[in-house]
Short mmCIF file of C-alpha atoms in Angstrom, two decimals:
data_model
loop_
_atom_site.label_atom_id
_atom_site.label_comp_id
_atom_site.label_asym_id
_atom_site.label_seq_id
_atom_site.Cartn_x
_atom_site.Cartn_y
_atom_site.Cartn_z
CA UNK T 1 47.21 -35.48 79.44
CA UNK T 2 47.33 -34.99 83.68
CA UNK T 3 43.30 -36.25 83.69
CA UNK T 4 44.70 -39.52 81.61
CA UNK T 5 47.54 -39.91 83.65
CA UNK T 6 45.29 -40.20 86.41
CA UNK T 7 42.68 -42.17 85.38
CA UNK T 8 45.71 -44.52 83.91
CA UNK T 9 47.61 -44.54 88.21
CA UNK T 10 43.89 -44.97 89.86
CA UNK T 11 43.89 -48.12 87.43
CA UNK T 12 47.16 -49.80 89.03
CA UNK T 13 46.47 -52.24 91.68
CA UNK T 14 44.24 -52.25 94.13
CA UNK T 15 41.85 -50.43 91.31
CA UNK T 16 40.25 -47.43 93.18
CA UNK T 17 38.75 -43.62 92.30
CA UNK T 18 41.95 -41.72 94.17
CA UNK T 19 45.57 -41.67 93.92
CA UNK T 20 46.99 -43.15 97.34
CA UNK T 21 50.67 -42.55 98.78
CA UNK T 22 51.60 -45.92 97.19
CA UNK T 23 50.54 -44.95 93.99
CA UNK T 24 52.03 -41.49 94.14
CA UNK T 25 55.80 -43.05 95.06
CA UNK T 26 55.16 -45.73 92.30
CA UNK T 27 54.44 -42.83 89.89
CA UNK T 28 57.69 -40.49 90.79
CA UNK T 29 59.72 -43.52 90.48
CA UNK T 30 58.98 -44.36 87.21
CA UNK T 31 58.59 -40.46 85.78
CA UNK T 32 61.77 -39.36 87.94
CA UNK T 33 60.35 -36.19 88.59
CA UNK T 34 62.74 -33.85 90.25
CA UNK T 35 65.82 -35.85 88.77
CA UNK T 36 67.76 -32.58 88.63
CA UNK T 37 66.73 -31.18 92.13
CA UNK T 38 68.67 -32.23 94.98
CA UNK T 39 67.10 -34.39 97.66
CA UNK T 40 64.48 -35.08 95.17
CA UNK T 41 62.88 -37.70 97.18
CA UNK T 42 62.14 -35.78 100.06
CA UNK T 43 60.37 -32.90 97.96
CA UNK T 44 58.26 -35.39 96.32
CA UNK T 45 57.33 -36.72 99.34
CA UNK T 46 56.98 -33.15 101.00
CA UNK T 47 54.40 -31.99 97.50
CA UNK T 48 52.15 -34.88 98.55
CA UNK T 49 52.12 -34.02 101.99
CA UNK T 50 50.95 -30.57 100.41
CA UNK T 51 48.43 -31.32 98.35
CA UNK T 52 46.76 -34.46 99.85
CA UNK T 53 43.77 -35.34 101.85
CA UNK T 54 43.51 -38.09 103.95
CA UNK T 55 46.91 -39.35 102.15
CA UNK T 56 44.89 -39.26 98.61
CA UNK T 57 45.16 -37.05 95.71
CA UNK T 58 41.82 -36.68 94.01
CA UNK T 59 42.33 -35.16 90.03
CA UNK T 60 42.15 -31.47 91.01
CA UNK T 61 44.89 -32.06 93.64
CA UNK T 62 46.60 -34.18 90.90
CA UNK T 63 46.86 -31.06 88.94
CA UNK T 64 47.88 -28.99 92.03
CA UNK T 65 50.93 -31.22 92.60
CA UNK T 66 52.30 -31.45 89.22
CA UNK T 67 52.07 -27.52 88.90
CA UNK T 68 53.73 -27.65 92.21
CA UNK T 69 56.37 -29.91 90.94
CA UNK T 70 56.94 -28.27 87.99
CA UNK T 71 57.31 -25.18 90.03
CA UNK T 72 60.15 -26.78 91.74
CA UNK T 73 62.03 -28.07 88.44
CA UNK T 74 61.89 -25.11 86.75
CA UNK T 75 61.16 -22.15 88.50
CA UNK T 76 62.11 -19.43 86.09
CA UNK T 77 59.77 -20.74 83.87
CA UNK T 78 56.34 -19.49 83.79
CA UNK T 79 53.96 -21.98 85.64
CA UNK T 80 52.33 -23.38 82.52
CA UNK T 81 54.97 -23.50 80.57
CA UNK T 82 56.82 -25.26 83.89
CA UNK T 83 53.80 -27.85 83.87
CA UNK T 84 54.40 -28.36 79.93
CA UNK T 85 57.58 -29.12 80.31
CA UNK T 86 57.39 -31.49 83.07
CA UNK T 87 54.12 -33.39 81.51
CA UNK T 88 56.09 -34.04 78.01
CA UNK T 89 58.77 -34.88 79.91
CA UNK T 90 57.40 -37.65 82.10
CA UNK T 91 53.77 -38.84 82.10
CA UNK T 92 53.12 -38.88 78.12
CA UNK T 93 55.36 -42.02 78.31
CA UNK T 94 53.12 -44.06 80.23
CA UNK T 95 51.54 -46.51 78.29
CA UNK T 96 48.00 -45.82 78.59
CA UNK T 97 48.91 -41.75 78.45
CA UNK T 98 50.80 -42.75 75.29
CA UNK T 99 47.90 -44.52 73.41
CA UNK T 100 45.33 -41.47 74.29
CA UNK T 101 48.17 -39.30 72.66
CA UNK T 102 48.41 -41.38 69.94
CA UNK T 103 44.94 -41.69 69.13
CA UNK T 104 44.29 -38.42 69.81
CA UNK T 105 47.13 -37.34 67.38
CA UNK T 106 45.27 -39.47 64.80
CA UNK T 107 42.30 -38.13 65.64
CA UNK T 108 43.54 -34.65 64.87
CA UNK T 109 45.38 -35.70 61.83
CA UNK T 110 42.03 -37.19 60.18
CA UNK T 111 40.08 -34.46 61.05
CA UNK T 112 43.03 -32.00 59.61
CA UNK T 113 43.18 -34.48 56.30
CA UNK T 114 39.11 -34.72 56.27
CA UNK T 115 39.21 -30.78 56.67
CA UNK T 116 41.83 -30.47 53.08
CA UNK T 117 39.50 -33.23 51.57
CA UNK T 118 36.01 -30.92 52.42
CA UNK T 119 38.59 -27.64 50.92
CA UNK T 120 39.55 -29.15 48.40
CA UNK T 121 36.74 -30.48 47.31
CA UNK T 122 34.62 -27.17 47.89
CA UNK T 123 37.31 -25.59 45.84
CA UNK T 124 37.14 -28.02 42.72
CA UNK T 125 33.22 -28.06 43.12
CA UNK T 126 33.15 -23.74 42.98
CA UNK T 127 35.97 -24.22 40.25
CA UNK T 128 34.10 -26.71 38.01
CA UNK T 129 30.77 -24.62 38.86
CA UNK T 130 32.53 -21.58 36.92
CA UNK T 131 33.99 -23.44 34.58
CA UNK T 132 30.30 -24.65 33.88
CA UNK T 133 28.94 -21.48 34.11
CA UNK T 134 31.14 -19.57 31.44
CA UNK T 135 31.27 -22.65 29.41
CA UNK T 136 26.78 -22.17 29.57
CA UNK T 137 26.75 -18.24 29.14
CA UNK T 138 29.08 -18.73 26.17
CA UNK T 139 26.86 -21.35 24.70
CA UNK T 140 23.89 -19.21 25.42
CA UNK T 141 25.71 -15.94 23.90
CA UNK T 142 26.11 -18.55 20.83
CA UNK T 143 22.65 -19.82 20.46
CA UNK T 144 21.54 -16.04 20.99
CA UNK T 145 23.07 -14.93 17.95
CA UNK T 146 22.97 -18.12 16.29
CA UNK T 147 18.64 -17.51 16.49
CA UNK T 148 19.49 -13.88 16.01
CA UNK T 149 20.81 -14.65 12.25
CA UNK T 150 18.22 -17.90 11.83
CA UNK T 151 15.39 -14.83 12.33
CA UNK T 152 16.66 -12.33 10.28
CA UNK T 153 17.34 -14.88 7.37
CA UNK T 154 13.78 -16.33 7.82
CA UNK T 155 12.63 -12.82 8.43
CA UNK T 156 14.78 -12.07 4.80
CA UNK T 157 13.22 -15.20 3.07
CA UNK T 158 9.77 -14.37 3.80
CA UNK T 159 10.07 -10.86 2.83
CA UNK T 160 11.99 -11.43 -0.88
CA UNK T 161 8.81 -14.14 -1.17
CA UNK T 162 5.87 -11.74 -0.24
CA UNK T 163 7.23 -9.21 -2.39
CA UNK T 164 7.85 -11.93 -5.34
CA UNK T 165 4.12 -12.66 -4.87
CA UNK T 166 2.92 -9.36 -4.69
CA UNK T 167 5.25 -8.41 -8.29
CA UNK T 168 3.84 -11.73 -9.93
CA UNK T 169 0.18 -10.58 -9.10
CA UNK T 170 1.07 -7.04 -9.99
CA UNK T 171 2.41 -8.65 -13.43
CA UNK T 172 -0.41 -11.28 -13.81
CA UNK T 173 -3.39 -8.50 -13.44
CA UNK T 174 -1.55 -6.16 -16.01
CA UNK T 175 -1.00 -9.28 -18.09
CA UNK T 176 -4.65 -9.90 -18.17
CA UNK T 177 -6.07 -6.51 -18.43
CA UNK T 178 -3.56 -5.80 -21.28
CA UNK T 179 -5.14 -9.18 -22.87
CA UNK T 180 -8.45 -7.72 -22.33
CA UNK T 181 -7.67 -4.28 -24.16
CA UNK T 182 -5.88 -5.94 -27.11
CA UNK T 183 -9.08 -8.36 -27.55
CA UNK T 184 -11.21 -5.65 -27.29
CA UNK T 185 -9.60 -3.43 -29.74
CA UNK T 186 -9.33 -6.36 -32.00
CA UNK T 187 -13.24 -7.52 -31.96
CA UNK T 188 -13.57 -3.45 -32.60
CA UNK T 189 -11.41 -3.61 -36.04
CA UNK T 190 -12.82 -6.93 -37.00
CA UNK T 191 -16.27 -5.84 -36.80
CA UNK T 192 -15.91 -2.65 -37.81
CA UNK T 193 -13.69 -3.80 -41.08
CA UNK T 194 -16.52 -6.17 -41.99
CA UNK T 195 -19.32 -3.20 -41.44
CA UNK T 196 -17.08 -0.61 -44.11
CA UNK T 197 -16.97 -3.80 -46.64
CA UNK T 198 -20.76 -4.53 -45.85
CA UNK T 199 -21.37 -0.76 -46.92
CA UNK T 200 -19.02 -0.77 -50.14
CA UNK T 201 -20.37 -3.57 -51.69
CA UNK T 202 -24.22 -2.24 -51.05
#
């Protein structure tokens, strides 16, 4: 705030790099520093007398006379909290010192909002990646048993067929080899009945 408040005084005319006597006066005018100290006038005159070289301020010895102002106004305060107060009190209502603070305040609130956005959105992307997750590894636990069952039905079906297959070929050879006997047995009494009547009627 002090660095723009400088830069914003070395603007006022004549334009230059320092802060001259003029420009000083002009400045403690309009802030009223020291409004509550007695003979304010002279110790503003007396910090710049202090702090200035060749009746200039350049921006370190800007920040040298505020703290030495602020020292003044409040000097049971500690020194940066003495600066503090006399910066928020004054210079942040100087136009140019108010639109840094201004954009800078909006600069810090869209980098607060963009930093909820990124959380939030981090959060809902690990949420909905769980959610995904348990949602696949209970739809893989599902299609695990649901091939599980598929295989051991299959497994049963191919089983109760092989042994069908193996009883009707059991069957069908005892079928035909009982087929065989009978037909042999019955060519044996056939022929054998004809031979006995062949010998009775000789």
């Amino acid at each position: 705030v002090i660095d723009e408040a400088f830069e914003t005084v070395c603007r006022w005319h004549p334009v230059g790099k320092l802060v001259d006597n003029v420009k000083w006066a002009k400045l403690s005018r309009k802030m009223r520093f020291l409004s509550n100290v007695k003979n304010s006038k002279h110790e503003i005159d007396m910090a710049f007398v202090r702090h200035n070289l060749d009746r200039k301020l350049d921006l370190k010895r800007f920040h040298a006379i505020f703290e030495d102002i602020a020292s003044t106004q409040h000097p049971s305060l500690p020194a940066q909290e003495a600066v503090s107060k006399v910066v928020w009190a004054s210079i942040v209502m100087l136009p140019d010192v108010k639109k840094m603070m201004w954009n800078e305040a909006k600069r810090m609130s869209i980098e607060v909002e963009v930093r909820r956005v990124c959380a939030q959105t981090r959060i809902a992307a690990r949420v909905r990646a769980r959610q995904h997750l348990a949602r696949y590894l209970e739809a893989k636990a599902a299609a695990v048993v649901i091939a599980s069952r598929v295989r051991q039905y299959l497994a049963r079906l191919f089983v109760t067929k092989l042994l069908r297959h193996l009883r009707e070929s059991e069957e069908y050879k005892l079928r035909t080899k009982c087929a065989r006997a009978i037909q042999t047995e019955w060519r044996r009494y056939f022929w054998r009945s004809r031979f006995l009547g062949h010998q009775r009627e000789m």
